[in-house]
Coordinates of N, CA and C in Angstrom, one line a residue:
M23 N 0.8 -1.2 0.0 CA 0.0 0.0 0.0 C 0.9 1.2 0.0
P24 N 0.6 2.2 -0.9 CA 1.4 3.4 -0.9 C 1.4 4.2 0.4
Y25 N 2.5 4.9 0.7 CA 2.6 5.6 2.0 C 1.5 6.6 2.1
S26 N 1.2 7.3 1.0 CA 0.2 8.4 1.1 C -1.2 7.8 1.4
L27 N -1.5 6.7 0.8 CA -2.8 6.0 1.1 C -2.9 5.6 2.5
K28 N -1.8 5.0 3.0 CA -1.7 4.6 4.5 C -2.1 5.8 5.4
L29 N -1.4 6.9 5.1 CA -1.5 8.0 6.0 C -2.9 8.6 5.9
S30 N -3.5 8.6 4.7 CA -4.9 9.1 4.5 C -5.9 8.2 5.2
L31 N -5.7 6.9 5.2 CA -6.6 6.0 5.9 C -6.5 6.1 7.4
I32 N -5.2 6.3 7.9 CA -5.0 6.5 9.3 C -5.7 7.8 9.7
G33 N -5.5 8.8 8.9 CA -6.2 10.1 9.2 C -7.7 10.0 9.3
L34 N -8.3 9.3 8.3 CA -9.7 9.1 8.2 C -10.2 8.3 9.4
L35 N -9.5 7.2 9.7 CA -10.0 6.4 10.8 C -9.9 7.2 12.2
S36 N -8.8 7.9 12.3 CA -8.6 8.7 13.6 C -9.6 9.8 13.7
T37 N -9.9 10.4 12.6 CA -10.9 11.5 12.6 C -12.3 10.9 13.0
A38 N -12.7 9.8 12.3 CA -14.0 9.2 12.6 C -14.1 8.7 14.0
T39 N -13.0 8.1 14.5 CA -13.0 7.7 15.9 C -13.1 8.8 16.9
G40 N -12.4 9.9 16.6 CA -12.4 11.1 17.4 C -13.8 11.7 17.5
I41 N -14.5 11.7 16.4 CA -15.9 12.2 16.4 C -16.8 11.4 17.2
V42 N -16.7 10.0 17.1 CA -17.5 9.1 17.9 C -17.2 9.3 19.4
L43 N -15.9 9.5 19.8 CA -15.6 9.7 21.2 C -16.2 11.0 21.7
I44 N -16.1 12.0 20.9 CA -16.7 13.3 21.3 C -18.2 13.2 21.5
A45 N -18.9 12.4 20.6 CA -20.3 12.2 20.7 C -20.7 11.4 22.0
L46 N -19.8 10.4 22.3 CA -20.1 9.6 23.4 C -19.8 10.3 24.8
G47 N -18.9 11.3 24.8 CA -18.5 11.9 26.0 C -19.5 12.2 27.0
P48 N -20.6 12.9 26.7 CA -21.6 13.3 27.7 C -22.3 12.1 28.3
F49 N -22.3 10.9 27.6 CA -23.1 9.7 28.1 C -22.2 8.7 28.7
D50 N -20.9 8.9 28.6 CA -19.9 7.9 29.0 C -19.1 8.4 30.2
R51 N -19.7 8.3 31.4 CA -19.2 8.9 32.6 C -17.8 8.4 33.0
T52 N -17.7 7.1 32.8 CA -16.4 6.4 33.3 C -15.4 6.3 32.2
G53 N -15.8 6.5 30.9 CA -14.9 6.3 29.8 C -14.7 4.9 29.3
R54 N -15.6 4.0 29.8 CA -15.5 2.5 29.4 C -15.9 2.3 28.0
L55 N -16.9 3.0 27.6 CA -17.3 2.9 26.1 C -16.2 3.4 25.2
A56 N -15.6 4.5 25.6 CA -14.5 5.1 24.8 C -13.3 4.1 24.8
N57 N -13.1 3.4 25.9 CA -12.0 2.5 25.9 C -12.2 1.3 24.9
R58 N -13.5 0.9 24.8 CA -13.8 -0.1 23.8 C -13.7 0.4 22.4
V59 N -14.1 1.6 22.1 CA -14.0 2.2 20.8 C -12.5 2.3 20.4
V60 N -11.6 2.8 21.2 CA -10.2 3.0 20.9 C -9.5 1.6 20.7
T61 N -10.0 0.6 21.3 CA -9.4 -0.8 21.0 C -9.6 -1.1 19.5
Y62 N -10.7 -0.8 19.0 CA -10.9 -1.1 17.5 C -10.1 -0.1 16.7
W63 N -10.0 1.1 17.1 CA -9.2 2.1 16.4 C -7.7 1.6 16.4
A64 N -7.2 1.2 17.5 CA -5.8 0.7 17.6 C -5.6 -0.5 16.7
W65 N -6.5 -1.4 16.7 CA -6.4 -2.6 15.8 C -6.3 -2.1 14.3
G66 N -7.2 -1.1 14.0 CA -7.3 -0.7 12.6 C -6.0 0.0 12.2
I67 N -5.4 0.8 13.1 CA -4.2 1.6 12.8 C -3.0 0.6 12.5
L68 N -2.9 -0.5 13.3 CA -1.8 -1.4 13.1 C -2.1 -2.2 11.8
K69 N -3.3 -2.5 11.5 CA -3.7 -3.3 10.3 C -3.4 -2.5 9.1
I70 N -3.8 -1.2 9.1 CA -3.5 -0.4 7.9 C -1.9 -0.2 7.7
G71 N -1.2 -0.1 8.8 CA 0.2 0.0 8.7 C 1.0 -1.2 8.3
G72 N 0.3 -2.4 8.4 CA 1.0 -3.6 8.1 C 2.0 -4.0 9.2
I73 N 1.5 -3.7 10.4 CA 2.4 -3.9 11.6 C 2.0 -5.1 12.4
R74 N 3.0 -6.0 12.6 CA 2.8 -7.2 13.5 C 3.3 -6.8 14.9
L75 N 2.5 -7.3 15.8 CA 2.7 -6.9 17.2 C 2.8 -8.1 18.1
S76 N 3.9 -8.2 18.9 CA 4.0 -9.3 19.8 C 4.2 -8.7 21.2
A77 N 3.4 -9.2 22.2 CA 3.6 -8.8 23.6 C 4.1 -9.9 24.4
H78 N 5.1 -9.6 25.2 CA 5.8 -10.7 26.0 C 5.7 -10.3 27.5
G79 N 5.4 -11.3 28.3 CA 5.3 -11.1 29.7 C 4.0 -10.8 30.3
L80 N 2.9 -10.9 29.5 CA 1.6 -10.6 30.0 C 1.1 -11.5 31.2
E81 N 1.7 -12.7 31.3 CA 1.4 -13.5 32.4 C 1.8 -13.0 33.7
R82 N 2.6 -11.9 33.7 CA 3.1 -11.3 35.0 C 2.0 -10.4 35.6
L83 N 1.0 -10.1 34.8 CA -0.1 -9.1 35.2 C -1.3 -9.9 35.7
D84 N -2.0 -9.3 36.7 CA -3.3 -9.7 37.2 C -4.3 -8.9 36.5
P85 N -5.2 -9.5 35.6 CA -6.1 -8.7 34.9 C -7.2 -8.0 35.7
H86 N -7.3 -8.4 37.0 CA -8.3 -7.8 37.9 C -7.8 -6.7 38.8
R87 N -6.6 -6.2 38.5 CA -6.1 -5.1 39.4 C -5.5 -4.0 38.5
Q88 N -5.2 -2.9 39.1 CA -4.8 -1.7 38.4 C -3.3 -1.6 38.5
Y89 N -2.7 -1.0 37.4 CA -1.3 -0.7 37.4 C -1.0 0.7 36.8
I90 N 0.2 1.1 37.1 CA 0.7 2.3 36.4 C 1.8 1.8 35.4
F91 N 1.5 1.8 34.1 CA 2.4 1.3 33.1 C 3.3 2.5 32.6
I92 N 4.6 2.2 32.8 CA 5.7 3.2 32.4 C 6.4 2.7 31.2
A93 N 6.3 3.4 30.0 CA 6.8 2.9 28.8 C 7.7 4.0 28.1
N94 N 8.7 3.5 27.3 CA 9.5 4.4 26.5 C 8.6 4.8 25.3
H95 N 9.0 6.0 24.7 CA 8.2 6.6 23.7 C 9.1 7.0 22.5
Q96 N 8.8 6.3 21.3 CA 9.6 6.5 20.2 C 8.8 7.0 18.9
S97 N 7.5 6.8 19.0 CA 6.8 7.0 17.7 C 5.3 7.3 18.0
Y98 N 4.6 7.9 17.0 CA 3.2 8.0 17.1 C 2.5 6.7 17.3
I99 N 3.1 5.6 16.7 CA 2.4 4.3 16.8 C 2.4 3.7 18.1
D100 N 3.2 4.3 19.1 CA 3.2 3.7 20.4 C 1.9 3.7 21.2
I101 N 1.0 4.6 20.9 CA -0.3 4.6 21.6 C -1.2 3.4 21.2
P102 N -1.4 3.3 19.9 CA -2.2 2.1 19.5 C -1.5 0.8 19.9
T103 N -0.1 0.8 19.8 CA 0.6 -0.4 20.2 C 0.3 -0.8 21.7
M104 N 0.4 0.2 22.6 CA 0.1 -0.1 24.0 C -1.3 -0.6 24.2
I105 N -2.3 0.0 23.5 CA -3.7 -0.4 23.6 C -3.8 -1.8 23.2
Q106 N -3.2 -2.2 22.1 CA -3.4 -3.6 21.7 C -2.5 -4.6 22.5
A107 N -1.4 -4.1 23.0 CA -0.5 -5.0 23.8 C -1.1 -5.3 25.2
L108 N -2.0 -4.5 25.7 CA -2.5 -4.7 27.0 C -4.0 -4.9 27.0
P109 N -4.4 -6.0 26.4 CA -5.9 -6.3 26.3 C -6.5 -6.5 27.6
G110 N -7.8 -6.0 27.7 CA -8.5 -6.2 29.0 C -8.4 -5.2 30.0
F111 N -7.4 -4.3 29.9 CA -7.2 -3.2 30.9 C -7.9 -1.9 30.4
Q112 N -8.5 -1.3 31.4 CA -9.1 0.0 31.2 C -8.0 1.1 31.3
L113 N -7.5 1.5 30.1 CA -6.3 2.4 30.1 C -6.6 3.8 29.9
R114 N -6.0 4.7 30.7 CA -6.1 6.1 30.6 C -4.6 6.7 30.6
W115 N -4.4 7.6 29.7 CA -3.1 8.3 29.6 C -3.0 9.5 30.4
I116 N -1.8 9.8 30.9 CA -1.5 11.1 31.5 C -0.8 11.9 30.4
A117 N -1.4 12.9 29.9 CA -0.8 13.6 28.7 C -0.7 15.1 29.0
K118 N 0.2 15.8 28.3 CA 0.4 17.2 28.5 C -0.8 18.0 27.9
K119 N -1.0 19.1 28.6 CA -2.2 20.0 28.3 C -2.2 20.5 26.8
E120 N -1.0 20.7 26.3 CA -0.9 21.2 24.9 C -1.6 20.4 23.9
L121 N -1.8 19.1 24.2 CA -2.5 18.2 23.2 C -3.9 18.5 23.1
L122 N -4.5 19.2 24.0 CA -5.9 19.6 23.9 C -6.2 20.6 22.8
R123 N -5.2 21.2 22.4 CA -5.3 22.2 21.3 C -5.5 21.6 19.9
I124 N -5.2 20.3 19.8 CA -5.3 19.7 18.5 C -6.7 19.4 18.2
P125 N -7.2 20.0 17.1 CA -8.7 19.8 16.8 C -9.0 18.3 16.7
I126 N -10.2 17.9 17.2 CA -10.7 16.6 17.2 C -9.9 15.7 18.2
F127 N -8.6 15.5 17.9 CA -7.8 14.6 18.8 C -7.9 15.1 20.2
G128 N -7.6 16.4 20.5 CA -7.6 16.9 21.8 C -9.0 16.8 22.5
W129 N -10.1 17.1 21.7 CA -11.4 17.0 22.3 C -11.8 15.6 22.6
A130 N -11.4 14.7 21.7 CA -11.6 13.3 21.9 C -10.9 12.7 23.1
M131 N -9.7 13.2 23.3 CA -8.9 12.8 24.5 C -9.6 13.2 25.8
W132 N -10.1 14.4 25.8 CA -10.9 14.9 26.9 C -12.1 14.1 27.2
S133 N -12.9 13.9 26.1 CA -14.1 13.1 26.2 C -13.9 11.7 26.7
A134 N -12.8 11.1 26.4 CA -12.5 9.7 26.8 C -11.9 9.6 28.2
K135 N -11.9 10.8 28.9 CA -11.6 10.8 30.3 C -10.1 10.5 30.6
H136 N -9.2 10.9 29.7 CA -7.8 10.9 30.0 C -7.4 12.0 30.9
I137 N -6.2 11.9 31.5 CA -5.8 12.9 32.5 C -4.8 13.9 31.9
V138 N -5.2 15.2 31.9 CA -4.3 16.2 31.3 C -3.6 16.9 32.4
V139 N -2.3 17.1 32.1 CA -1.4 17.8 33.1 C -0.9 19.1 32.5
D140 N -1.0 20.2 33.3 CA -0.4 21.5 32.9 C 1.0 21.5 33.6
R141 N 2.0 21.3 32.7 CA 3.4 21.1 33.2 C 4.0 22.4 33.7
F142 N 3.3 23.6 33.4 CA 3.9 24.9 33.8 C 3.1 25.5 35.0
N143 N 2.2 24.7 35.6 CA 1.4 25.2 36.7 C 1.4 24.1 37.8
L144 N 2.2 24.3 38.8 CA 2.3 23.3 39.8 C 1.0 22.9 40.5
A145 N 0.2 23.9 40.8 CA -1.1 23.6 41.5 C -2.0 22.8 40.6
K146 N -2.1 23.1 39.3 CA -2.9 22.4 38.4 C -2.3 21.0 38.1
A147 N -1.0 20.9 38.1 CA -0.4 19.6 37.9 C -0.7 18.6 39.1
R148 N -0.7 19.2 40.3 CA -1.1 18.4 41.5 C -2.5 18.0 41.4
A149 N -3.4 18.9 41.0 CA -4.8 18.6 40.8 C -5.0 17.5 39.8
S150 N -4.2 17.4 38.8 CA -4.3 16.4 37.8 C -3.9 15.0 38.4
L151 N -2.9 15.0 39.2 CA -2.5 13.8 39.9 C -3.6 13.3 40.9
R152 N -4.3 14.2 41.5 CA -5.4 13.8 42.4 C -6.5 13.2 41.5
K153 N -6.7 13.8 40.4 CA -7.7 13.2 39.5 C -7.3 11.8 39.0
A154 N -6.0 11.6 38.7 CA -5.6 10.3 38.3 C -5.8 9.3 39.5
Q155 N -5.5 9.7 40.7 CA -5.8 8.9 41.9 C -7.2 8.4 41.9
K156 N -8.1 9.3 41.7 CA -9.5 9.0 41.6 C -9.9 8.0 40.5
R157 N -9.3 8.2 39.4 CA -9.6 7.3 38.2 C -9.1 5.9 38.6
I158 N -7.9 5.8 39.2 CA -7.4 4.5 39.5 C -8.3 3.8 40.5
K159 N -8.8 4.5 41.5 CA -9.8 3.9 42.4 C -11.1 3.4 41.8
E160 N -11.4 4.1 40.6 CA -12.6 3.7 39.9 C -12.3 2.4 39.0
G161 N -11.1 1.9 39.0 CA -10.8 0.7 38.3 C -9.9 0.8 37.0
V162 N -9.3 2.0 36.8 CA -8.6 2.1 35.5 C -7.1 2.0 35.8
S163 N -6.3 1.6 34.8 CA -4.9 1.6 34.9 C -4.4 2.8 34.1
V164 N -3.2 3.4 34.5 CA -2.7 4.6 33.9 C -1.5 4.2 33.1
V165 N -1.4 4.9 31.9 CA -0.2 4.7 31.0 C 0.6 6.0 31.0
I166 N 1.9 6.0 31.2 CA 2.7 7.2 31.2 C 3.9 7.0 30.3
F167 N 4.2 8.0 29.5 CA 5.5 8.1 28.8 C 6.3 9.1 29.5
P168 N 7.2 8.6 30.4 CA 7.9 9.6 31.3 C 8.9 10.5 30.6
E169 N 9.2 10.2 29.4 CA 10.1 11.1 28.6 C 9.4 12.3 28.2
G170 N 8.1 12.3 28.2 CA 7.3 13.5 27.9 C 7.1 13.8 26.4
T171 N 8.0 13.2 25.5 CA 7.9 13.4 24.1 C 8.6 12.2 23.4
R172 N 8.4 12.2 22.1 CA 9.1 11.1 21.3 C 10.5 11.5 21.1
S173 N 11.4 10.5 21.3 CA 12.8 10.7 21.0 C 13.1 10.8 19.5
S174 N 14.1 11.5 19.1 CA 14.4 11.7 17.6 C 14.9 10.4 16.9
H175 N 15.7 9.6 17.6 CA 16.3 8.5 17.0 C 16.1 7.2 17.8
G176 N 15.1 7.2 18.6 CA 14.8 6.0 19.4 C 15.6 5.9 20.7
E177 N 16.4 6.9 21.0 CA 17.2 6.9 22.3 C 16.2 7.2 23.5
L178 N 16.7 6.8 24.6 CA 15.9 7.0 25.8 C 16.2 8.3 26.5
L179 N 15.2 9.2 26.5 CA 15.4 10.6 27.0 C 15.2 10.6 28.6
P180 N 15.6 11.7 29.2 CA 15.5 11.7 30.7 C 14.0 11.6 31.1
F181 N 13.8 11.0 32.3 CA 12.4 10.7 32.8 C 12.0 11.9 33.6
K182 N 10.7 12.2 33.5 CA 10.0 13.2 34.4 C 9.4 12.4 35.5
K183 N 9.3 13.0 36.7 CA 8.9 12.2 37.9 C 7.4 12.2 38.2
G184 N 6.5 12.9 37.5 CA 5.1 12.9 37.8 C 4.5 11.5 38.0
G185 N 4.7 10.6 37.1 CA 4.1 9.3 37.1 C 4.6 8.5 38.3
F186 N 5.8 8.7 38.7 CA 6.4 8.0 39.9 C 5.8 8.6 41.2
V187 N 5.6 9.9 41.2 CA 4.9 10.5 42.4 C 3.6 9.9 42.6
L188 N 2.8 9.7 41.4 CA 1.5 9.1 41.5 C 1.5 7.7 42.0
A189 N 2.5 6.9 41.6 CA 2.6 5.6 42.0 C 2.9 5.5 43.5
L190 N 3.7 6.4 44.0 CA 4.1 6.3 45.5 C 2.9 6.8 46.3
K191 N 2.1 7.8 45.8 CA 1.0 8.3 46.6 C -0.2 7.2 46.6
T192 N -0.4 6.5 45.5 CA -1.5 5.6 45.4 C -1.1 4.2 45.8
Q193 N 0.3 3.9 45.9 CA 0.8 2.6 46.2 C 0.4 1.5 45.2
V194 N 0.1 2.0 43.9 CA -0.2 1.1 42.8 C 1.1 0.6 42.2
P195 N 1.2 -0.7 41.9 CA 2.4 -1.2 41.3 C 2.8 -0.5 40.0
V196 N 4.0 -0.3 39.8 CA 4.6 0.3 38.5 C 5.0 -0.9 37.7
V197 N 4.7 -0.9 36.4 CA 5.1 -1.9 35.4 C 5.9 -1.3 34.3
P198 N 7.3 -1.6 34.3 CA 8.1 -1.1 33.2 C 7.7 -1.8 31.9
V199 N 7.5 -1.0 30.8 CA 7.1 -1.6 29.5 C 8.1 -1.1 28.5
T200 N 8.7 -2.0 27.8 CA 9.7 -1.6 26.7 C 9.1 -1.9 25.4
I201 N 9.1 -0.8 24.5 CA 8.6 -0.9 23.2 C 9.8 -0.9 22.2
I202 N 9.9 -2.0 21.4 CA 11.1 -2.2 20.6 C 10.6 -2.2 19.1
G203 N 11.1 -1.4 18.3 CA 10.8 -1.4 16.8 C 9.9 -0.3 16.3
S204 N 9.2 0.4 17.2 CA 8.3 1.4 16.7 C 9.0 2.6 16.0
A205 N 10.2 2.9 16.5 CA 11.0 4.0 15.9 C 11.3 3.8 14.4
D206 N 11.5 2.5 14.0 CA 11.8 2.2 12.7 C 10.5 2.2 11.8
I207 N 9.4 2.0 12.4 CA 8.1 1.9 11.7 C 7.6 3.3 11.3
W208 N 7.6 4.2 12.3 CA 7.1 5.5 12.1 C 8.0 6.5 12.9
P209 N 9.1 6.9 12.3 CA 10.1 7.8 13.0 C 9.4 9.2 13.2
R210 N 9.9 9.9 14.2 CA 9.4 11.2 14.5 C 9.5 12.1 13.4
S211 N 10.5 12.1 12.6 CA 10.8 13.1 11.6 C 10.3 12.6 10.2
D212 N 9.4 11.6 10.1 CA 9.0 11.0 8.8 C 7.5 10.8 8.8
W213 N 6.8 11.0 7.7 CA 5.4 10.7 7.6 C 5.1 9.3 7.0
R214 N 6.2 8.6 6.6 CA 6.0 7.3 6.0 C 5.9 6.2 7.1
V215 N 4.8 5.5 7.0 CA 4.6 4.4 8.0 C 5.1 3.1 7.3
Q216 N 6.1 2.5 7.9 CA 6.7 1.3 7.3 C 6.0 0.0 7.8
K217 N 6.1 -1.0 7.0 CA 5.7 -2.3 7.5 C 6.7 -2.8 8.5
G218 N 6.4 -3.7 9.4 CA 7.4 -4.3 10.3 C 6.8 -4.9 11.6
K219 N 7.6 -5.2 12.5 CA 7.2 -5.8 13.7 C 7.6 -5.0 14.9
I220 N 6.7 -4.9 15.9 CA 6.9 -4.3 17.2 C 6.8 -5.3 18.3
D221 N 7.8 -5.3 19.2 CA 7.8 -6.2 20.4 C 7.5 -5.3 21.6
V222 N 6.6 -5.7 22.4 CA 6.3 -5.0 23.7 C 6.7 -6.0 24.8
I223 N 7.6 -5.6 25.7 CA 8.1 -6.4 26.8 C 7.5 -5.9 28.1
V224 N 6.7 -6.6 28.7 CA 6.0 -6.2 30.0 C 6.9 -6.7 31.1
G225 N 7.4 -5.8 31.9 CA 8.3 -6.2 33.0 C 7.5 -6.7 34.3
E226 N 8.2 -7.1 35.3 CA 7.6 -7.5 36.5 C 7.1 -6.3 37.3
P227 N 5.8 -6.3 37.7 CA 5.3 -5.2 38.5 C 6.1 -4.9 39.7
K228 N 6.4 -3.7 40.0 CA 7.2 -3.3 41.1 C 6.3 -2.8 42.3
S229 N 6.3 -3.5 43.4 CA 5.6 -3.1 44.6 C 6.1 -1.8 45.1
M230 N 5.2 -0.9 45.6 CA 5.7 0.3 46.1 C 6.0 0.2 47.6
N231 N 5.9 -0.9 48.2 CA 6.2 -1.1 49.6 C 7.6 -0.7 50.0
Q232 N 8.5 -1.0 49.1 CA 9.9 -0.7 49.4 C 10.4 0.7 49.0
Y233 N 9.5 1.5 48.5 CA 9.8 2.9 48.1 C 9.0 3.9 48.9
R234 N 9.6 5.1 49.1 CA 8.9 6.2 49.7 C 9.1 7.4 48.9
V235 N 8.3 8.4 49.1 CA 8.4 9.7 48.3 C 9.8 10.2 48.3
G236 N 10.4 10.1 49.5 CA 11.8 10.6 49.6 C 12.8 10.0 48.7
N237 N 12.6 8.7 48.3 CA 13.6 8.1 47.4 C 13.0 7.8 46.1
I238 N 12.3 8.8 45.5 CA 11.6 8.6 44.2 C 12.7 8.4 43.1
Q239 N 13.9 9.0 43.3 CA 14.9 8.8 42.3 C 15.3 7.4 42.2
E240 N 15.3 6.7 43.3 CA 15.7 5.2 43.2 C 14.6 4.5 42.4
L241 N 13.4 4.8 42.5 CA 12.3 4.1 41.7 C 12.5 4.5 40.3
M242 N 12.7 5.7 40.0 CA 12.9 6.2 38.6 C 14.1 5.5 37.9
E243 N 15.2 5.4 38.6 CA 16.4 4.8 38.1 C 16.2 3.3 37.9
S244 N 15.4 2.6 38.8 CA 15.2 1.2 38.6 C 14.4 0.9 37.4
V245 N 13.3 1.7 37.1 CA 12.5 1.5 35.9 C 13.3 1.9 34.7
R246 N 14.0 3.0 34.7 CA 14.7 3.4 33.5 C 15.8 2.4 33.1
T247 N 16.5 1.9 34.2 CA 17.5 0.9 33.9 C 17.0 -0.4 33.3
E248 N 15.8 -0.8 33.7 CA 15.2 -2.0 33.2 C 14.8 -1.8 31.7
I249 N 14.1 -0.7 31.4 CA 13.7 -0.4 30.1 C 14.9 -0.3 29.1
E250 N 16.0 0.4 29.6 CA 17.2 0.6 28.8 C 17.8 -0.7 28.5
S251 N 17.9 -1.6 29.5 CA 18.5 -2.9 29.4 C 17.7 -3.8 28.3
Q252 N 16.4 -3.7 28.4 CA 15.6 -4.5 27.4 C 15.8 -3.9 26.0
R253 N 15.9 -2.6 25.9 CA 16.1 -2.0 24.6 C 17.4 -2.4 24.0
Q254 N 18.5 -2.5 24.8 CA 19.8 -2.8 24.3 C 20.0 -4.3 24.1
S255 N 19.5 -5.1 25.0 CA 19.7 -6.6 24.9 C 18.4 -7.3 25.4
P256 N 17.4 -7.3 24.5 CA 16.1 -8.0 24.9 C 16.3 -9.4 25.2
L257 N 15.6 -9.9 26.2 CA 15.7 -11.3 26.5 C 15.2 -12.2 25.4
P258 N 15.7 -13.4 25.2 CA 15.1 -14.3 24.2 C 13.7 -14.6 24.4
F259 N 12.9 -14.6 23.3 CA 11.5 -15.0 23.4 C 11.3 -16.4 23.0
P260 N 10.4 -17.2 23.7 CA 10.2 -18.6 23.2 C 9.5 -18.6 21.9
G261 N 9.8 -19.6 21.1 CA 9.2 -19.7 19.8 C 7.8 -20.1 19.7
D262 N 7.2 -20.8 20.8 CA 5.8 -21.2 20.7 C 4.9 -20.2 21.2
S263 N 4.7 -19.1 20.5 CA 3.8 -18.1 20.9 C 2.4 -18.5 20.7
T264 N 1.5 -17.9 21.4 CA 0.0 -18.1 21.2 C -0.6 -16.8 20.7
T265 N -1.8 -16.9 20.1 CA -2.4 -15.8 19.5 C -3.7 -15.5 20.3
D266 N -3.8 -14.2 20.7 CA -5.0 -13.7 21.4 C -5.9 -13.1 20.3
A267 N -6.9 -13.8 19.9 CA -7.7 -13.4 18.8 C -8.5 -12.1 19.1
Q268 N -8.9 -11.9 20.3 CA -9.7 -10.7 20.7 C -8.8 -9.5 20.5
A269 N -7.6 -9.6 21.0 CA -6.7 -8.4 21.0 C -6.0 -8.2 19.6
G270 N -6.0 -9.3 18.8 CA -5.2 -9.2 17.6 C -3.8 -9.1 17.8
V271 N -3.2 -9.7 18.8 CA -1.8 -9.6 19.1 C -1.2 -10.9 19.4
T272 N 0.0 -11.2 19.0 CA 0.7 -12.4 19.4 C 1.2 -12.2 20.8
V273 N 0.9 -13.2 21.7 CA 1.3 -13.1 23.1 C 2.2 -14.2 23.4
S274 N 3.4 -13.8 23.9 CA 4.4 -14.7 24.3 C 4.9 -14.5 25.7
P275 N 4.9 -15.6 26.5 CA 5.5 -15.4 27.9 C 6.9 -15.1 27.8
L276 N 7.4 -14.2 28.6 CA 8.8 -13.8 28.6 C 9.6 -14.6 29.6
T277 N 10.6 -15.3 29.2 CA 11.4 -16.1 30.1 C 12.8 -15.9 30.0
K278 N 13.6 -16.1 31.0 CA 15.0 -16.0 31.0 C 15.5 -17.4 30.7
E279 N 16.6 -17.5 30.0 CA 17.3 -18.8 29.8 C 18.5 -19.0 30.6

């Protein structure tokens, strides 16, 4: 499929999905309907792009509890990738306020009950974290890209601490998630969506019992080190993967040899 056609189809699908989310907003108090809609959107984006997705380590997660997923960020494709890689979870993103200015996308994000942070207003940023705490208590899991933006060449940028403060205040386990391959499929500086494969490695949930707000740096470094390690030297994946038909994703348990 030509690159221009791919981009057009992705744009049309995203616009249509955004309009549906905006329309659902007043009637979808919890955002659960929106979550179902974006699951189909994510599947469609990966299908149009010719992208194969494998998620490893899902057996480490309890589908009945909430987590704070901390992932590296390389590409626009990371959002549908995370949605498809974590089937069954009610996911909400913590995103920067500036994204609300994007027509349709920003309004849809607001309607879908994602959490918006004003990075330049400390009082409002704290209010956003309190809102995130409330959403977690309502049964949602939070996804955070702690780099705050996509890296230019797939490198891991410095982490911001907001998501880690949230984890320590709520005592919700943090799960390091490593995305491998998305920078090659849709680089930051390119509009061409390439065919290819993305691997998502789900790490072991980190209990907050051993951390306190005073040693937040230790938690940040632990998560960053794990993600960087997987990016540089991913563990071998077993060859007998299984397919989760509902999620449209190949699921492989992650094991050390």
